[in-house]
CSV table of C-alpha atoms and ligand atoms in Angstrom, one decimal:
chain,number,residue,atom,x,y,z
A,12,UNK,CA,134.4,158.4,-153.8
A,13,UNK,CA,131.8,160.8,-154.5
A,14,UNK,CA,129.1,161.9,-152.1
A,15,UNK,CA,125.9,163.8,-153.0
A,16,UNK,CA,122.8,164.2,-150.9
A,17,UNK,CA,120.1,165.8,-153.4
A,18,UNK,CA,116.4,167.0,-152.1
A,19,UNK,CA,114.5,166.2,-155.0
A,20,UNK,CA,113.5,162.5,-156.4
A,21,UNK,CA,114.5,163.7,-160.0
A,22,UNK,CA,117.9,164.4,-158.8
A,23,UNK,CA,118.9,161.5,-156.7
A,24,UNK,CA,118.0,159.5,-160.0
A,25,UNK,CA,119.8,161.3,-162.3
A,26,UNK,CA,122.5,160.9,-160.3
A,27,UNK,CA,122.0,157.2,-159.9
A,28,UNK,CA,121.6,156.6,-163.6
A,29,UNK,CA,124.1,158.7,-164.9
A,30,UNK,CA,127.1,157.7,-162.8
A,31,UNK,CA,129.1,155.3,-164.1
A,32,UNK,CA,130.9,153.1,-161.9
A,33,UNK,CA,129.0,151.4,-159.1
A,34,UNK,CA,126.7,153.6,-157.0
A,35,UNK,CA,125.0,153.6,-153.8
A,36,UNK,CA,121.3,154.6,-152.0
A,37,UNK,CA,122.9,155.9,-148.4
A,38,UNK,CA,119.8,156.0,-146.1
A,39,UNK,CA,120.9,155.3,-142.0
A,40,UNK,CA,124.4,154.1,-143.1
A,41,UNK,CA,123.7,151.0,-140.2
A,42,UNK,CA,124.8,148.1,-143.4
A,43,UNK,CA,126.2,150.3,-145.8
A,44,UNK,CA,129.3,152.4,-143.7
A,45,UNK,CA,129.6,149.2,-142.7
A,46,UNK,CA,130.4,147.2,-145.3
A,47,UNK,CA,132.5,149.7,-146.7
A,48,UNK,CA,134.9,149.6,-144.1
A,49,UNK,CA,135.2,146.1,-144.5
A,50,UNK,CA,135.9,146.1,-148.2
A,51,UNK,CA,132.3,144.4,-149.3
A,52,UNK,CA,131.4,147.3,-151.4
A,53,UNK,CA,133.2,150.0,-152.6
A,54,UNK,CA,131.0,152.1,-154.4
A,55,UNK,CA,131.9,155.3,-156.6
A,56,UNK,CA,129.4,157.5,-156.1
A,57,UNK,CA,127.0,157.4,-152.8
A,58,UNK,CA,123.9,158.9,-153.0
A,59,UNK,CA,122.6,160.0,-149.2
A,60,UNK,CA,118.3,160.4,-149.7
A,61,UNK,CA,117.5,161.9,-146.6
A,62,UNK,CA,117.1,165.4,-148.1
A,63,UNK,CA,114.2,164.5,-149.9
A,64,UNK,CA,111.0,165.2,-148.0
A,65,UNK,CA,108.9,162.0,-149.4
A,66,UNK,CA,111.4,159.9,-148.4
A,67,UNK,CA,111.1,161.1,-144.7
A,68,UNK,CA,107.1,161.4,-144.1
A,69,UNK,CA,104.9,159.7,-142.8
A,70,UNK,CA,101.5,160.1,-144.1
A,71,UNK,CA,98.1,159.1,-144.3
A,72,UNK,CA,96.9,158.1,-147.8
A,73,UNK,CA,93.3,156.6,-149.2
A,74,UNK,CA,93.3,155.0,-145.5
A,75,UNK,CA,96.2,153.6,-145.2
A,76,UNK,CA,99.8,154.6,-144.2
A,77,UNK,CA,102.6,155.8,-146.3
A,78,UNK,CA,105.9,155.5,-144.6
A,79,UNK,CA,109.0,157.3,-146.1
A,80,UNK,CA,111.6,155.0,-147.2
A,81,UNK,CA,114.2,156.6,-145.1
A,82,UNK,CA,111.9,157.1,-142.0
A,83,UNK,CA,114.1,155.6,-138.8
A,84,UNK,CA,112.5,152.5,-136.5
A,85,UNK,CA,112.9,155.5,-133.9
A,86,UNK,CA,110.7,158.2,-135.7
A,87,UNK,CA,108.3,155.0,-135.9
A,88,UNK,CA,107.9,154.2,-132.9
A,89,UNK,CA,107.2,157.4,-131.7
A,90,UNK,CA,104.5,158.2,-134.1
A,91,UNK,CA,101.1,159.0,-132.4
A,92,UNK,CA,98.9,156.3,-134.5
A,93,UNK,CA,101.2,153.9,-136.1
A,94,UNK,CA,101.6,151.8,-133.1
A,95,UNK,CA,97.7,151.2,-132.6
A,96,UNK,CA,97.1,150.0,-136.4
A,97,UNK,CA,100.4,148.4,-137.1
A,98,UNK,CA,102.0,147.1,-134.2
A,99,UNK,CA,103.7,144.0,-136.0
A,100,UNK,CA,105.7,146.7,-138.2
A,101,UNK,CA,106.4,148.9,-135.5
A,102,UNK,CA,107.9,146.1,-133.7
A,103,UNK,CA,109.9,144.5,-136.5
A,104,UNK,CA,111.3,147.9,-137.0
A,105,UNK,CA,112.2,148.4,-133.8
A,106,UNK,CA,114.2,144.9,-133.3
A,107,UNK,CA,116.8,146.4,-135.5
A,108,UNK,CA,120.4,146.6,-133.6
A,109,UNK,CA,120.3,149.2,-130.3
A,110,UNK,CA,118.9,152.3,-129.5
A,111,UNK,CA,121.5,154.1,-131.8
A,112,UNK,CA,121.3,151.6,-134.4
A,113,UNK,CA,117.3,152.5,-134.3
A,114,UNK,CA,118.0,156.1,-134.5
A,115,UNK,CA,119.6,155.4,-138.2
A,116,UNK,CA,118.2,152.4,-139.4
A,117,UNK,CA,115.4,152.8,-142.0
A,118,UNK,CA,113.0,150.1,-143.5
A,119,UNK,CA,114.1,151.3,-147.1
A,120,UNK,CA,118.2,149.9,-146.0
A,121,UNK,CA,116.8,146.7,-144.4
A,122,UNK,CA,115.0,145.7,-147.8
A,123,UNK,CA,117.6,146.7,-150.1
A,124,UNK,CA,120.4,145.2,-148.1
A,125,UNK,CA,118.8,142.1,-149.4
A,126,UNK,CA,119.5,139.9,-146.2
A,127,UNK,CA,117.1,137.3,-146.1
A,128,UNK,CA,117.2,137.6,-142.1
A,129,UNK,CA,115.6,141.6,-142.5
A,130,UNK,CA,113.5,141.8,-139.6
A,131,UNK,CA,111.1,144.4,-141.1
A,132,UNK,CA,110.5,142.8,-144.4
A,133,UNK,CA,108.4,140.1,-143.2
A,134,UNK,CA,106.2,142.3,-141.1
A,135,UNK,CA,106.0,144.5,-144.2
A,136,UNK,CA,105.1,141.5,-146.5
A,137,UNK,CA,102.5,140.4,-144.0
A,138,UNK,CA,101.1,143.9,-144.2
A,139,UNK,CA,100.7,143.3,-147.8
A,140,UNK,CA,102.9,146.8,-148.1
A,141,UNK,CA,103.7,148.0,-151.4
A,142,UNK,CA,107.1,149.4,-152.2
A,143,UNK,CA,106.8,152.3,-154.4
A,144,UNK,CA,110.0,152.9,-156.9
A,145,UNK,CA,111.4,156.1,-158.5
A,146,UNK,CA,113.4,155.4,-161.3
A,147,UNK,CA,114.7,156.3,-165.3
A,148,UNK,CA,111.1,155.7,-166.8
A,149,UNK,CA,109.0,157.1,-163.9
A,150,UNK,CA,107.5,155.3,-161.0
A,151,UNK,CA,106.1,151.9,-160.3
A,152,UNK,CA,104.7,149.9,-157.7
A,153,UNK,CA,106.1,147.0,-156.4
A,154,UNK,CA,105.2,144.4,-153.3
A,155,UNK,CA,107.7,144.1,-151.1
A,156,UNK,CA,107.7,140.2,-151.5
A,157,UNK,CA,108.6,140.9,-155.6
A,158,UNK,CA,111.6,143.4,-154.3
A,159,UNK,CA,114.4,140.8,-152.9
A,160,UNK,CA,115.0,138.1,-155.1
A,161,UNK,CA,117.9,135.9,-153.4
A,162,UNK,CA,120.5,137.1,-150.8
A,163,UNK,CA,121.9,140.9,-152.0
A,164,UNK,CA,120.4,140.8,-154.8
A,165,UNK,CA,116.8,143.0,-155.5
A,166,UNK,CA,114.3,143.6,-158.9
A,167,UNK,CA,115.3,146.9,-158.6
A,168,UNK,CA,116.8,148.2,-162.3
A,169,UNK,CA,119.9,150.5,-162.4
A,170,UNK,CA,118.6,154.0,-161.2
A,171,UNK,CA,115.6,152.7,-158.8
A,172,UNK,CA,115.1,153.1,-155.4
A,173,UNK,CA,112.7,152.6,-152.8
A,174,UNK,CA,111.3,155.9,-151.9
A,175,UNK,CA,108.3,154.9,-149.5
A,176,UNK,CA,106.1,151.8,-148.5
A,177,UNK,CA,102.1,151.9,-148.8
A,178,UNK,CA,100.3,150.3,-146.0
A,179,UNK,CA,96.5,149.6,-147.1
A,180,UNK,CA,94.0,150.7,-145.3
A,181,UNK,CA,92.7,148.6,-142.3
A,182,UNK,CA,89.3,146.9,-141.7
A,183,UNK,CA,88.1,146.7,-137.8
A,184,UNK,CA,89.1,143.8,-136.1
A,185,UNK,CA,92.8,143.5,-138.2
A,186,UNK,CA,96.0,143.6,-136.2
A,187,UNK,CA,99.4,142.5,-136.9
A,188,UNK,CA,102.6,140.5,-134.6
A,189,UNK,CA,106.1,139.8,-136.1
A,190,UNK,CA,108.2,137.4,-133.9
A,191,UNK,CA,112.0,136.3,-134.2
A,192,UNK,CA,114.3,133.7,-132.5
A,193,UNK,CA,117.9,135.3,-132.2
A,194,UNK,CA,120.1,133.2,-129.9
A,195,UNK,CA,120.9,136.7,-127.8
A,196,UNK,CA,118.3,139.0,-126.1
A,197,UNK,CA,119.3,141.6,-128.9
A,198,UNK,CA,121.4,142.7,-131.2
A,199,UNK,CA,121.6,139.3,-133.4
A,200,UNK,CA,120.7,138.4,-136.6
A,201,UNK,CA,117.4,136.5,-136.7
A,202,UNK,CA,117.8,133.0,-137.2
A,203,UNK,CA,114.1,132.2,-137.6
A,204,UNK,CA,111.4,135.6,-138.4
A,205,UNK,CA,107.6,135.5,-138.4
A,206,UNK,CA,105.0,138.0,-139.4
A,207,UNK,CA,101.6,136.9,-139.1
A,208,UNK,CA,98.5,140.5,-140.6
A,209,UNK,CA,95.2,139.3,-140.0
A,210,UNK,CA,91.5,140.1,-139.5
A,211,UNK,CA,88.8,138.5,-137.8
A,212,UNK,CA,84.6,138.9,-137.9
A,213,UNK,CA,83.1,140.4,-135.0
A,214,UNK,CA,82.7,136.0,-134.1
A,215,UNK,CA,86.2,136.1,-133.8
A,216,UNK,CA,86.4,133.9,-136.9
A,217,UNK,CA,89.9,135.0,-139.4
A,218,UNK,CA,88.6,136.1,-142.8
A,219,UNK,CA,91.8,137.4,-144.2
A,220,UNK,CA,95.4,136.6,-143.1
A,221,UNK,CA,99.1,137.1,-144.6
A,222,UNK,CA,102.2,135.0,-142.9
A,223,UNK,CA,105.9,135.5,-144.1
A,224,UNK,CA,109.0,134.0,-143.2
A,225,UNK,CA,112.9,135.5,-143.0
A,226,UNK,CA,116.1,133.4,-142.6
A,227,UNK,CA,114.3,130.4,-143.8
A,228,UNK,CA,115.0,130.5,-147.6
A,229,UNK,CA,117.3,132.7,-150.3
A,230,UNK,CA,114.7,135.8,-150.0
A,231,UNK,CA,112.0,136.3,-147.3
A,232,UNK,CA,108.7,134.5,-148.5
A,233,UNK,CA,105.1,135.1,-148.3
A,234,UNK,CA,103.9,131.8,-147.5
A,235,UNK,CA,100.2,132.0,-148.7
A,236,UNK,CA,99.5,127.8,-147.4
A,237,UNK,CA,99.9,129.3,-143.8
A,238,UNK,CA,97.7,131.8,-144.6
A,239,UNK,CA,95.3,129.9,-146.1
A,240,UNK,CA,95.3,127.5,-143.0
A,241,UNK,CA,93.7,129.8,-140.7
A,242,UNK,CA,91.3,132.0,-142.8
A,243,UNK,CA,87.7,130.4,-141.6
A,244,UNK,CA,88.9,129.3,-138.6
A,245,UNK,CA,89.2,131.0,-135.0
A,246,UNK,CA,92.7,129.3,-134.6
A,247,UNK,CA,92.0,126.7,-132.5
A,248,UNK,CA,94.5,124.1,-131.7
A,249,UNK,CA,93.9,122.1,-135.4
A,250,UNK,CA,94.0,125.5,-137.1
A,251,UNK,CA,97.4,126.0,-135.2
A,252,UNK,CA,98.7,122.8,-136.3
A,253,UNK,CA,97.8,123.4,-140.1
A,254,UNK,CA,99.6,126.7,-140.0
A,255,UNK,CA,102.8,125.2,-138.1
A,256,UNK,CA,102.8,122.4,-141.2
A,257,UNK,CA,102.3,125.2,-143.9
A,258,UNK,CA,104.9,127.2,-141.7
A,259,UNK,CA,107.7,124.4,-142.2
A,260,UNK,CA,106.6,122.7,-145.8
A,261,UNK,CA,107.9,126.8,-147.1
A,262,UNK,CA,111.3,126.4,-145.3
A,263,UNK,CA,114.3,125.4,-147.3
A,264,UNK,CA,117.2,127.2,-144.6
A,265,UNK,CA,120.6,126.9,-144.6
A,266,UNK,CA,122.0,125.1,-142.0
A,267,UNK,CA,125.0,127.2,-139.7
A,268,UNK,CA,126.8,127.7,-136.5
A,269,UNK,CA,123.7,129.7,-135.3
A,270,UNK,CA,120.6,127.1,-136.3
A,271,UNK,CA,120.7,124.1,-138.5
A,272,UNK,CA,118.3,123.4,-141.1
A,273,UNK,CA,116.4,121.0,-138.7
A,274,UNK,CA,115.9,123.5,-135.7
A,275,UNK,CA,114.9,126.5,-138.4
A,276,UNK,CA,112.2,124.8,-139.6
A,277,UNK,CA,110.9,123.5,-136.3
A,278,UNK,CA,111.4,127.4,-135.0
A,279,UNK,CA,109.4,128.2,-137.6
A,280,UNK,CA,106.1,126.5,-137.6
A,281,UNK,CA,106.4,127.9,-133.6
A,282,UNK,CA,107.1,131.3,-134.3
A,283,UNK,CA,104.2,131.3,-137.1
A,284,UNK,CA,101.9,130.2,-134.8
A,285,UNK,CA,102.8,132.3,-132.2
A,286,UNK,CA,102.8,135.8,-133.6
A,287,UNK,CA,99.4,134.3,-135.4
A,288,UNK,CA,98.5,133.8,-131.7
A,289,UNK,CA,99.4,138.0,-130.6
A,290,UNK,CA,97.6,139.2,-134.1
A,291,UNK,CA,94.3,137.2,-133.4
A,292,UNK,CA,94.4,138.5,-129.7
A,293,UNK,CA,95.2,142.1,-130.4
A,294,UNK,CA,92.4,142.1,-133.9
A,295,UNK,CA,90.0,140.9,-131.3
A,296,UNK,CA,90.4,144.2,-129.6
A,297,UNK,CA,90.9,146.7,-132.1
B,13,FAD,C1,125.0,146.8,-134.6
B,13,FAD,C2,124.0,146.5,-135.7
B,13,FAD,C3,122.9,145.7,-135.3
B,13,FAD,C4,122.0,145.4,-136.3
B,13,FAD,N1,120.9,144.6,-136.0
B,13,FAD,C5,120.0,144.3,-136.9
B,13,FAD,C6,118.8,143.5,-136.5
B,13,FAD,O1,118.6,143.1,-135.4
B,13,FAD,N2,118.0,143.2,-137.5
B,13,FAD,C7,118.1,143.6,-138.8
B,13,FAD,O2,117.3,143.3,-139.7
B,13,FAD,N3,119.2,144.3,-139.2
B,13,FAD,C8,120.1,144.6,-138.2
B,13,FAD,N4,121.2,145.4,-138.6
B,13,FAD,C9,121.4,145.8,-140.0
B,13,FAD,C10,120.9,147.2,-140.4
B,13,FAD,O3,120.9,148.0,-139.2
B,13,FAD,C11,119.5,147.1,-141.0
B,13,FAD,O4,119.5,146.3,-142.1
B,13,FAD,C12,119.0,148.6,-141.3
B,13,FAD,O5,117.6,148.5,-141.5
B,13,FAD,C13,119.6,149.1,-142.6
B,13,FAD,O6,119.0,150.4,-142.8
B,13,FAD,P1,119.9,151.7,-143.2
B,13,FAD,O7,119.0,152.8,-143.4
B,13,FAD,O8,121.0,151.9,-142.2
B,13,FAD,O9,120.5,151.2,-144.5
B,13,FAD,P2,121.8,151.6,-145.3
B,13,FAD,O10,123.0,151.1,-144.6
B,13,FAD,O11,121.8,153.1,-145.6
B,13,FAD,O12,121.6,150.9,-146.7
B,13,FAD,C14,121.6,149.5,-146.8
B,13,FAD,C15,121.6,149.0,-148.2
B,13,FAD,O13,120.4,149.4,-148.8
B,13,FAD,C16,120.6,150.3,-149.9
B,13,FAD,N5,119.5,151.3,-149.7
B,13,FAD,C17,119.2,152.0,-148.6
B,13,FAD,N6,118.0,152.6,-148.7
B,13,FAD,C18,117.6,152.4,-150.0
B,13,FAD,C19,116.5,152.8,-150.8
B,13,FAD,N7,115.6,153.6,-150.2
B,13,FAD,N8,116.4,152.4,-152.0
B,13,FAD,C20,117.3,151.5,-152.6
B,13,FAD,N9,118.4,151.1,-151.9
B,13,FAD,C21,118.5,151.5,-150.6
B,13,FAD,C22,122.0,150.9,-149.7
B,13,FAD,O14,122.5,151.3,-150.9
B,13,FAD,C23,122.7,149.7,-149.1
B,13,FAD,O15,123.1,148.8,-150.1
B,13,FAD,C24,122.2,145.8,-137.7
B,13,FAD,C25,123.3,146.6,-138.0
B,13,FAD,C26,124.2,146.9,-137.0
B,13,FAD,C27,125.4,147.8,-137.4
């Protein structure tokens, strides 16, 4: 196996299209070392990102945010601002694994791990974050709801990789909550995840709203019925019960030892109405 740690975006994908057995992105390591070691993937060539400096920013851009593909959940949480406009990433991030694990763990490896469960990616779809690509033919934009299409597998084309997310800029009165149901206090996999970005007039009415679901379906979904539920209303208790519907007419789980197909989709509507319940609360006060 091959390892190589370039510092410029050019590099890492010449390396990535030019080698030619299966190669790697190696970001925190938190999925990939360890699926090595247990034989899932055995890749050729691994190529570690953290040496390039856009991958590792975190930077204000035409008013919004643009965090670094390989930025930890630690380095997030500790940054002065994020917290205050984005608290719903923030906190997805930061349900990743343990303290160490968070000190590794970037957004950029739980997307393109393709897991379905991903804790950040439906805070990040909620967001409406955009996923920009470095690849062969240049760079492209891409939602993060268009990047995992199924369990372990992504739209990405040979050579691509994530190198940061865009987070649009903010209106007053927006806030953001992700929620998940993990039969543990930590350190599970999600068995049900909600992220709920909205924003509310200064009458406390929602004029704009995203909700996604993980561990419900094949790929995390945008689940614009939920969404469309509450915008115009100030979430009162037949607004609620409209999302929860929208919330569990998107689920299509699996059912397994940690949550059949029955309790996911209950969990669901609840969780969706929960974290809708935090956003609307914290908008009202930013
Ligand atoms: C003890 C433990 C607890 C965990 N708990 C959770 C949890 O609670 N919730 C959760 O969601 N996950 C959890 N995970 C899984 C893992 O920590 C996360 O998915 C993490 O975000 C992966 O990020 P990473 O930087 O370590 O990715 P890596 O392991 O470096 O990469 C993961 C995959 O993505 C690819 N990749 C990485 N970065 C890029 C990029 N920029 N572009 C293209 N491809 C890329 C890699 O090639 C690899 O296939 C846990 C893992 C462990 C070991």
């Amino acid at each position: 196996m091959r390892y190589e740690a370039p510092d410029t975006l050019e590099g890492a994908v010449a390396l990535l299209s030019g080698a030619p057995g299966e190669a790697r992105v190696l970001a925190g390591g938190t999925d990939l070392l360890v699926q090595m070691r247990a034989d899932v993937v055995d890749p050729a060539l691994i190529v570690d990102i953290k040496k390039i400096k856009e991958t590792r920013a975190v930077t204000e851009e035409k008013g919004g945010w643009r965090i670094g593909a390989a930025v930890t959940g630690a380095e997030l949480k500790e940054h002065p601002r994020l917290k205050q406009v984005w608290p719903g990433v923030i906190e997805a991030a930061n349900l990743i694994g343990s303290t160490q694990v968070q000190g590794r763990a970037t957004m950029g490896g739980n997307l393109c791990n393709g897991s379905p469960a991903a804790d950040s990616v439906p805070a990040l779809i909620a967001a409406g974050a955009v996923a920009t690509l470095a690849g062969p033919e240049g760079r492209r934009d891409l939602p993060v709801e268009d990047v995992m299409l199924g369990p372990r597998k992504l739209a990405l084309k040979k050579g691509e990789f994530v190198v940061s997310f865009l987070l649009p800029p903010r209106p007053p009165r927006s806030s953001d909550a992700y929620l998940r149901f993990i039969p543990r206090t930590e350190m599970d996999i999600a068995v049900v995840g909600a992220g709920v970005s909205l924003t509310v007039d200064a009458g406390g009415t929602i004029t704009a709203a995203r909700v996604s679901l993980g561990a419900v379906a094949p790929r995390v979904l945008l689940v614009r019925e939920a969404a469309q539920a509450i915008v115009g209303s100030r979430l009162e208790r037949g607004a609620q019960d409209r999302l929860e519907a929208a919330a569990r007419a998107a689920c299509a789980p699996i059912d397994d030892k940690r949550g059949t197909i029955e309790f996911r989709i209950q969990v669901a509507g609840v969780l969706a109405r929960r974290a809708a319940l935090i956003a609307l609360d914290r908008a009202r006060t930013n």
